[in-house]
PDB file of C-alpha atoms in Angstrom:
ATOM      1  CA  UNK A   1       1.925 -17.351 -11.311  1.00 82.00           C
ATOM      2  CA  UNK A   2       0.924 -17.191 -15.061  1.00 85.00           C
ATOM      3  CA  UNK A   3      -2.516 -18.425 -15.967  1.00 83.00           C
ATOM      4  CA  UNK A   4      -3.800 -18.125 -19.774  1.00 81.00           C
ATOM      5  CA  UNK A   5      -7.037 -17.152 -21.363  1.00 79.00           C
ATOM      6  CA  UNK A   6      -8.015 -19.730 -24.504  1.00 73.00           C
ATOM      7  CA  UNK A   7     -10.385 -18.076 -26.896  1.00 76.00           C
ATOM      8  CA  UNK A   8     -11.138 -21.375 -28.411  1.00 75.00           C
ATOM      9  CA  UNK A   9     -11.814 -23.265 -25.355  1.00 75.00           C
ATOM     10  CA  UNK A  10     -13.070 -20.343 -23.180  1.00 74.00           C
ATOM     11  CA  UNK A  11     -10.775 -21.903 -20.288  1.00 75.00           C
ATOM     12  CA  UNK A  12      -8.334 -20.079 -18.079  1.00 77.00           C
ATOM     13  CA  UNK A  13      -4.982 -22.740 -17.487  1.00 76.00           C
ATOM     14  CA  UNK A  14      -2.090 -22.140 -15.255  1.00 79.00           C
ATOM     15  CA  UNK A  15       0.519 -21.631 -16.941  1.00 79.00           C
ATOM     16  CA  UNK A  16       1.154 -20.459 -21.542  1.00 79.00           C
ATOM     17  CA  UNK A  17      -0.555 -23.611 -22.346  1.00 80.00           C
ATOM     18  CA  UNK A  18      -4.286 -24.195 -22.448  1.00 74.00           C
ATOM     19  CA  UNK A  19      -5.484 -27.422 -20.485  1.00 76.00           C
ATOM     20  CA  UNK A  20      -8.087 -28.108 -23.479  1.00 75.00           C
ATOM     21  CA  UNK A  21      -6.491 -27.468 -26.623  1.00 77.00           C
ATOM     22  CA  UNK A  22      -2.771 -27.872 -25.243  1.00 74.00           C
ATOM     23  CA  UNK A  23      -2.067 -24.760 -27.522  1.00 76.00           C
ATOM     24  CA  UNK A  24      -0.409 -22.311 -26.000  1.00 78.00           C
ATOM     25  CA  UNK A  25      -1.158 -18.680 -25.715  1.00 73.00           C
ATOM     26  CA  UNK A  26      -0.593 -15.451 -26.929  1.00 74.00           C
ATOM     27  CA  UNK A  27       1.136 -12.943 -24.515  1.00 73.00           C
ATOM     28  CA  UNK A  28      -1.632 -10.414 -24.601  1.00 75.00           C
ATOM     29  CA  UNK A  29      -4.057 -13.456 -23.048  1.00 80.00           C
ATOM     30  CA  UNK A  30      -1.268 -14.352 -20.215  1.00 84.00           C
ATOM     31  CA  UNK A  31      -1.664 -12.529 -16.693  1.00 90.00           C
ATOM     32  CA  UNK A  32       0.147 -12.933 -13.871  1.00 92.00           C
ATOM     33  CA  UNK A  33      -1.648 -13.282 -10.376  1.00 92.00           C
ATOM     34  CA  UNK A  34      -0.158 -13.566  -6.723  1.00 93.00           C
ATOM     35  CA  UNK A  35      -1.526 -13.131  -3.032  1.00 92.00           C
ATOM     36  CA  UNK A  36       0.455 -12.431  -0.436  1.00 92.00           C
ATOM     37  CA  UNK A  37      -0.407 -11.775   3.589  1.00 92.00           C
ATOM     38  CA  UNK A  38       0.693  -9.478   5.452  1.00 90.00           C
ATOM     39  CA  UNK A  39      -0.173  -7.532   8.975  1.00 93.00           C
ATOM     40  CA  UNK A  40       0.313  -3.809   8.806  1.00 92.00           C
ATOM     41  CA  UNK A  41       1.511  -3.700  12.382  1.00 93.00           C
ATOM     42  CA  UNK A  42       4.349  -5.492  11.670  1.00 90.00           C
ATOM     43  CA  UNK A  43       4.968  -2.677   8.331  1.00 88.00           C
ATOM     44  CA  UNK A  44       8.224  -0.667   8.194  1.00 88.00           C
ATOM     45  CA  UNK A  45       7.192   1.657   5.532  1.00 85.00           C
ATOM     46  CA  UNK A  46       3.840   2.832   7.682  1.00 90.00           C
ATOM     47  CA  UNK A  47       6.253   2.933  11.277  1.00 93.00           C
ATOM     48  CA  UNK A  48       8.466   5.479   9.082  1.00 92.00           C
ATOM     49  CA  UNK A  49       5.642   7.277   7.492  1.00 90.00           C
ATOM     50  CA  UNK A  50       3.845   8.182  10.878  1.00 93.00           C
ATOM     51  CA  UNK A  51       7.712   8.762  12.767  1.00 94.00           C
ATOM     52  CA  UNK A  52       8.191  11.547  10.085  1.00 93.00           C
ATOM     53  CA  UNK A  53       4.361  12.470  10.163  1.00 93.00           C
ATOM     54  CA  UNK A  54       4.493  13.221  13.787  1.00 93.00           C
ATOM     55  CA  UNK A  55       8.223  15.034  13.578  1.00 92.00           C
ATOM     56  CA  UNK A  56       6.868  17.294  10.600  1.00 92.00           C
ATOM     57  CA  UNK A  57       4.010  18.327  12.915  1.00 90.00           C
ATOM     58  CA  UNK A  58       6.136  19.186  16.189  1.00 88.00           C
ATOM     59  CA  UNK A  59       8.329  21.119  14.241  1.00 88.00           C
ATOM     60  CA  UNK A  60       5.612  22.629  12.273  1.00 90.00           C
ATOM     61  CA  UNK A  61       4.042  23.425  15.734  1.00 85.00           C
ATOM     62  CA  UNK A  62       7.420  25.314  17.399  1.00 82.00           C
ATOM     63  CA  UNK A  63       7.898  27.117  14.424  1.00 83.00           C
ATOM     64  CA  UNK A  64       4.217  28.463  14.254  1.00 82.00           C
ATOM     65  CA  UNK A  65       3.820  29.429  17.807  1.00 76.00           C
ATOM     66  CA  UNK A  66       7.430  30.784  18.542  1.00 73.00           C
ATOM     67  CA  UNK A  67       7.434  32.433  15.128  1.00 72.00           C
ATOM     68  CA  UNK A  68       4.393  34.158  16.933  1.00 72.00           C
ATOM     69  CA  UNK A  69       5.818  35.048  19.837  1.00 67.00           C
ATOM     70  CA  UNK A  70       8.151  36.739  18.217  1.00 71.00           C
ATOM     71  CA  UNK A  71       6.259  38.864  15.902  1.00 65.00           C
ATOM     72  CA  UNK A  72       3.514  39.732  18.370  1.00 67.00           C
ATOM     73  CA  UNK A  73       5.761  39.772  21.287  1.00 69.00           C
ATOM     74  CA  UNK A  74       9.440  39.711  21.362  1.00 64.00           C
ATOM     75  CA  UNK A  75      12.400  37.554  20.466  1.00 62.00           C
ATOM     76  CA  UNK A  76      13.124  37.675  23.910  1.00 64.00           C
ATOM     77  CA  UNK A  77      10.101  36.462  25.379  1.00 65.00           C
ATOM     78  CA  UNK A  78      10.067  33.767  22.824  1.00 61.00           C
ATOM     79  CA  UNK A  79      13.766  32.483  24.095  1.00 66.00           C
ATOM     80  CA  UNK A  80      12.040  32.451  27.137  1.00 67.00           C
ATOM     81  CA  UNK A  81       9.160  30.240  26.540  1.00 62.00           C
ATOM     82  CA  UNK A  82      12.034  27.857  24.929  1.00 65.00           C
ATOM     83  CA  UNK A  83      14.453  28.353  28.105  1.00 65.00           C
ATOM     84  CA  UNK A  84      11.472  26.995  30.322  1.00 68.00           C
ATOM     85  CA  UNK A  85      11.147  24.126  28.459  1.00 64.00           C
ATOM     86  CA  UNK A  86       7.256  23.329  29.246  1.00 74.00           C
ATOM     87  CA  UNK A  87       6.131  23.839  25.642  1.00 73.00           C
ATOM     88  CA  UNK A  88       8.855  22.131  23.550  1.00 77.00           C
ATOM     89  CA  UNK A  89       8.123  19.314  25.981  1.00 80.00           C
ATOM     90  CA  UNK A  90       4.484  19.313  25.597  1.00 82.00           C
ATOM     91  CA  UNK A  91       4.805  19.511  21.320  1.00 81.00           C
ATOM     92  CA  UNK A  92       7.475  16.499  21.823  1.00 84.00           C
ATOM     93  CA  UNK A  93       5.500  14.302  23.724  1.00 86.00           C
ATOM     94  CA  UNK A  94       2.890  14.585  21.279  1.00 88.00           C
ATOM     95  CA  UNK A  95       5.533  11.914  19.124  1.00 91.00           C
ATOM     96  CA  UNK A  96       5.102   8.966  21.592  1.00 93.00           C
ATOM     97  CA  UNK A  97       1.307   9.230  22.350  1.00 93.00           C
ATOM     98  CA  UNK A  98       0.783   9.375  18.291  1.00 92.00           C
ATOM     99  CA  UNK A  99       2.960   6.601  17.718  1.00 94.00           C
ATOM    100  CA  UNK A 100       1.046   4.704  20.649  1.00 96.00           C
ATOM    101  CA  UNK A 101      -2.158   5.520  18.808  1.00 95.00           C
ATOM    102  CA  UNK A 102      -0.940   4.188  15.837  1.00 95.00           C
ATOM    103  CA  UNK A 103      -0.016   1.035  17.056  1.00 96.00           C
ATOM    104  CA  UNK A 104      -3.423   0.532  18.644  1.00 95.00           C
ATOM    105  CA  UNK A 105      -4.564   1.348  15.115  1.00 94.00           C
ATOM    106  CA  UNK A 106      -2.430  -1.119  13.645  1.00 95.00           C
ATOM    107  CA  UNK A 107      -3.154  -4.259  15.852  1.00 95.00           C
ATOM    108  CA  UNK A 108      -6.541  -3.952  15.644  1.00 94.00           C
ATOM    109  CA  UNK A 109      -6.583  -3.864  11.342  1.00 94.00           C
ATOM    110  CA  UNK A 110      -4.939  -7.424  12.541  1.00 92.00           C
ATOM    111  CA  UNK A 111      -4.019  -9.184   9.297  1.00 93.00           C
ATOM    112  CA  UNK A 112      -4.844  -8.668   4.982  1.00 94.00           C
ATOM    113  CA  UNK A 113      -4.436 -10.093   2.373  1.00 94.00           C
ATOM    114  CA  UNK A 114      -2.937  -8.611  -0.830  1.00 94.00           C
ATOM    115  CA  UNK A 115      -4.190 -10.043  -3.998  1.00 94.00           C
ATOM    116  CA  UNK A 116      -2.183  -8.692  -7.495  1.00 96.00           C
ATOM    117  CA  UNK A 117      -3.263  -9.374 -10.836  1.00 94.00           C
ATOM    118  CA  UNK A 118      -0.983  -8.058 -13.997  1.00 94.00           C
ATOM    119  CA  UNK A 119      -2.528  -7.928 -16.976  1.00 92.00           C
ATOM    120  CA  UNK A 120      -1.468  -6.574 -20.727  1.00 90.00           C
ATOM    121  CA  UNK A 121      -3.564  -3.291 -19.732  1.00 91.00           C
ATOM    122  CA  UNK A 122      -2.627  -2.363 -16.447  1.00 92.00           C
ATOM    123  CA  UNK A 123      -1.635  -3.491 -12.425  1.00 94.00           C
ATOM    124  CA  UNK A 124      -4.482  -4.087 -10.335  1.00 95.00           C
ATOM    125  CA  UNK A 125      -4.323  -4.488  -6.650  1.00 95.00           C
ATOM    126  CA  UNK A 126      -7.433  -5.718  -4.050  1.00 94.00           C
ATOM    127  CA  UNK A 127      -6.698  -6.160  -0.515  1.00 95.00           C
ATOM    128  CA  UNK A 128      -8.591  -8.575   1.566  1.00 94.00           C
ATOM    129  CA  UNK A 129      -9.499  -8.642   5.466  1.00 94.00           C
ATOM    130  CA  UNK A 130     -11.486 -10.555   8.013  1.00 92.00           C
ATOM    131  CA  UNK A 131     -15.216  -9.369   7.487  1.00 92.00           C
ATOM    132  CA  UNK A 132     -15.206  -7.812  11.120  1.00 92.00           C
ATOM    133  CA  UNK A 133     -16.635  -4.139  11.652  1.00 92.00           C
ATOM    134  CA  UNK A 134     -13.531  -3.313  13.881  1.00 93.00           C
ATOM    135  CA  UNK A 135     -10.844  -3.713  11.365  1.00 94.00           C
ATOM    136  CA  UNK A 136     -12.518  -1.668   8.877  1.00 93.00           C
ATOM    137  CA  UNK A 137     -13.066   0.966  11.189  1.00 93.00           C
ATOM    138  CA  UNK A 138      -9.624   1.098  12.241  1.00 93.00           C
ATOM    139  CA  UNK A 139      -8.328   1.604   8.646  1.00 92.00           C
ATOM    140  CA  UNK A 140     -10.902   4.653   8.938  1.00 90.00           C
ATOM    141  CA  UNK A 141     -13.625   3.121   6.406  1.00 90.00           C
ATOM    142  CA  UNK A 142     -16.824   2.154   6.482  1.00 87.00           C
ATOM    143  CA  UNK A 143     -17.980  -1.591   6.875  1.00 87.00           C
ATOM    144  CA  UNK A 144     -20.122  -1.471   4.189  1.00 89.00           C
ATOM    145  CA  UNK A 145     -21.427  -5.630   4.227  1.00 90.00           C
ATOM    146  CA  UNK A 146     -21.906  -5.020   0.558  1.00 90.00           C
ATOM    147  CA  UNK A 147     -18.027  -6.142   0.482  1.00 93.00           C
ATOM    148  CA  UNK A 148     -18.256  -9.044   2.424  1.00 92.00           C
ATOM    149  CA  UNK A 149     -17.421 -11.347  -0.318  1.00 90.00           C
ATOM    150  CA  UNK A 150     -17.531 -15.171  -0.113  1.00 87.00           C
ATOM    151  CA  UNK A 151     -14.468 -16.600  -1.518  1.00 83.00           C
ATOM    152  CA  UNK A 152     -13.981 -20.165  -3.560  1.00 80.00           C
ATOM    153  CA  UNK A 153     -13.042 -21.927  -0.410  1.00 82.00           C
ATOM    154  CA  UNK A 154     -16.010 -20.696   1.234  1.00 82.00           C
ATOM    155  CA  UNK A 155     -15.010 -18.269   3.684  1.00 88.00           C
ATOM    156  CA  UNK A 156     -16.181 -14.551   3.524  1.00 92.00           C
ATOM    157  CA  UNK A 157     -13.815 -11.371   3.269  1.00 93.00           C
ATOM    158  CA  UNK A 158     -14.060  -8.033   3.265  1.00 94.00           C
ATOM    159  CA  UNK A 159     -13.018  -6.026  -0.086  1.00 94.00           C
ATOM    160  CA  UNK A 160     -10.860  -3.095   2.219  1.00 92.00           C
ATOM    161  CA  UNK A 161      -9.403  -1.113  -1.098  1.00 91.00           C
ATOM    162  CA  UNK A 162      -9.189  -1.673  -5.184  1.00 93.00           C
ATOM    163  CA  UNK A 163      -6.356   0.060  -7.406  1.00 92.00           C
ATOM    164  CA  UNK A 164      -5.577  -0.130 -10.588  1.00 92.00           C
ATOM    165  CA  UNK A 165      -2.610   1.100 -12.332  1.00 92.00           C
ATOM    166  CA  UNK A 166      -2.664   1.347 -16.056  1.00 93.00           C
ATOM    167  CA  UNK A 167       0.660   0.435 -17.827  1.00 93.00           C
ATOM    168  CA  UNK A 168       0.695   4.038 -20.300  1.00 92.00           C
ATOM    169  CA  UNK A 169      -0.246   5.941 -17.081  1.00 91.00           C
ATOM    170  CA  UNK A 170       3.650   4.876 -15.174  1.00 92.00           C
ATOM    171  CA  UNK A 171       6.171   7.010 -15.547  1.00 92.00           C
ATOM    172  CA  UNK A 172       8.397   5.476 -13.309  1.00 92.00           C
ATOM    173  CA  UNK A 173       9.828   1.781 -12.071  1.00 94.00           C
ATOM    174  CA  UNK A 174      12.020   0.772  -9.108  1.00 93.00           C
ATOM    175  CA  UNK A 175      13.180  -2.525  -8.891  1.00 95.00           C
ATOM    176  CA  UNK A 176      13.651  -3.415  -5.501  1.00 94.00           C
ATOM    177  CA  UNK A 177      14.821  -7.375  -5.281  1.00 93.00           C
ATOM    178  CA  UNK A 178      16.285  -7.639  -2.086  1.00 92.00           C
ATOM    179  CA  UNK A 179      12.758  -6.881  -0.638  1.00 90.00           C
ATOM    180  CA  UNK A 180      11.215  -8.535  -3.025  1.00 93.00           C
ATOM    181  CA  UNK A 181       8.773  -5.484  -3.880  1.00 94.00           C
ATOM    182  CA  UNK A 182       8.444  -3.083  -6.944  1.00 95.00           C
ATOM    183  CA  UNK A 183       7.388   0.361  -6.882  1.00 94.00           C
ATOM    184  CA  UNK A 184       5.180   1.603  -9.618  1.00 94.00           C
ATOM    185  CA  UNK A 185       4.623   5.572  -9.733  1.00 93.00           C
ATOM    186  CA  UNK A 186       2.487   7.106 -11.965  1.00 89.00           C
ATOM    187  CA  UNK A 187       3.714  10.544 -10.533  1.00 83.00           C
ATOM    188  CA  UNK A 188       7.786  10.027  -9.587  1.00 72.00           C
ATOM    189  CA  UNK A 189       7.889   9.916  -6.203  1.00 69.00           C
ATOM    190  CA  UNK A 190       4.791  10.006  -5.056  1.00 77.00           C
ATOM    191  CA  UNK A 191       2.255   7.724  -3.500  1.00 81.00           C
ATOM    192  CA  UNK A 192       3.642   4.104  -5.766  1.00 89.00           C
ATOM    193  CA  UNK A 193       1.684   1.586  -5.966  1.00 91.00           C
ATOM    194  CA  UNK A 194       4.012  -1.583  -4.180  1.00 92.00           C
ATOM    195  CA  UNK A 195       3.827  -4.884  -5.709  1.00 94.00           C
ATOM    196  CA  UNK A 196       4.985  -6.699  -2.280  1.00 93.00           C
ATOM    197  CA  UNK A 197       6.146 -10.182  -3.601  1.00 93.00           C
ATOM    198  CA  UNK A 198       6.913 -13.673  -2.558  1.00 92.00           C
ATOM    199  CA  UNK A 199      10.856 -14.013  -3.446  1.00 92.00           C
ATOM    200  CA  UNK A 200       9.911 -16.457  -5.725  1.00 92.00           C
ATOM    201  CA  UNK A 201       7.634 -14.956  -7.744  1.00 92.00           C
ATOM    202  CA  UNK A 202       9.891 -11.648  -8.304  1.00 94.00           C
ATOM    203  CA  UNK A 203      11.809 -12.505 -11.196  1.00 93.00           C
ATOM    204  CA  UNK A 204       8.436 -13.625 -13.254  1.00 92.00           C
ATOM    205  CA  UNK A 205       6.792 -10.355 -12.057  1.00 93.00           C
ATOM    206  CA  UNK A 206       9.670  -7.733 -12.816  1.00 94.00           C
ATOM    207  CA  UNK A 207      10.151  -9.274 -16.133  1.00 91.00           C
ATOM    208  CA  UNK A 208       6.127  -8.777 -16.709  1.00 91.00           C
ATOM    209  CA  UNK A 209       6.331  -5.212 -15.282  1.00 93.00           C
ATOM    210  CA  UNK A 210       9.289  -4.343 -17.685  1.00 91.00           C
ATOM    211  CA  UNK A 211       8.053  -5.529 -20.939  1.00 90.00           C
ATOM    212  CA  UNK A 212       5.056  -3.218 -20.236  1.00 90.00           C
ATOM    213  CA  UNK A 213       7.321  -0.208 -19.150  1.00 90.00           C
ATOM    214  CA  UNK A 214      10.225  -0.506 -21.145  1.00 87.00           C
ATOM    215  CA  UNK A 215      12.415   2.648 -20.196  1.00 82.00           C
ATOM    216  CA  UNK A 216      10.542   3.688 -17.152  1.00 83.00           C
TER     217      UNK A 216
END
């Protein structure tokens, strides 16, 4: 959603026009601001990003240890610890426990809140949990109560992460509206920020993001 900064009034307004002067405002005082929950168990991007983790790791593994074999060994010994089977079992089983420990990982984060502000300057991103020691720890940070924050309503949060994304720093866009989501990199293909968007709000937001990164 849009909300406007009035110089004149010193009032933010939902919406281009300001609630006290009914003037309405200037595009570099306009920001647009969302929230949306989500639970990260329930995630397809982190399922696929630990799946191909765990597969880089078992095949990194074989290849380090029968590569040795070979070299210090033989070849032929090194068929032979593949023939019996016990290793490449043992490396491949290590893809079911990991995934198992993720999950437990997962459910216990439990559920966030994602809270997106765009602004003429840059994209900023804050996510939001439950202020329990437990979920911190099991997205491997501290619980510092320093970021237990009470909120308007009057319930207290924890501040989990902050990002910020400046506009000149992106060098790259993807528009992604059958998910609802756009990926902003600042280096191409790595490590986007994801603006993860109610349908609704994805036309407003992509025309935001692309006046800001024309050509990107």
């Amino acid at each position: 959603m849009i909300y406007s900064y009035c110089k004149r009034c010193g009032l933010e307004s939902p919406g281009e026009i300001c609630q006290g002067c009914g003037k309405r405002a200037t595009a570099g005082a306009q920001r647009n601001v969302w929230s949306i929950a989500s639970v990260p168990l329930a995630d397809g991007r982190i399922w696929k990003g630990a799946l191909l983790t765990l597969l880089c790791v078992a095949a990194l593994l074989l290849i380090v240890v029968f590569g040795l074999e070979s070299v210090f060994s033989s070849a032929k010994q090194a068929g032979e610890l593949w023939i019996q089977g016990s290793f490449p079992r043992l490396v491949f089983a290590m893809i079911p426990v990991g995934l198992a420990v993720v999950f437990l990982f997962l459910a216990v984060q439990g559920r966030e809140v994602n809270v997106y502000v765009l602004n003429p300057k840059c994209a900023h991103l804050q996510t939001w949990h439950a202020p329990h020691k437990w979920q911190s720890w099991a997205r491997l940070q501290s619980a510092d109560p320093e970021k237990n924050i009470q909120q308007q309503d009057g319930t207290v949060m924890h501040l989990s992460q902050e990002r910020h994304m400046r506009w000149e720093d992106v060098q790259a866009v993807q528009y992604k509206p059958r998910s609802a989501a756009i990926y902003v990199y600042h280096t191409p293909h790595c490590a986007p920020m994801v603006l993860k968007l109610p349908p609704e709000e994805y036309e407003l937001a992509a025309a935001y993001v692309g006046k800001y990164c024309k050509g990107k």
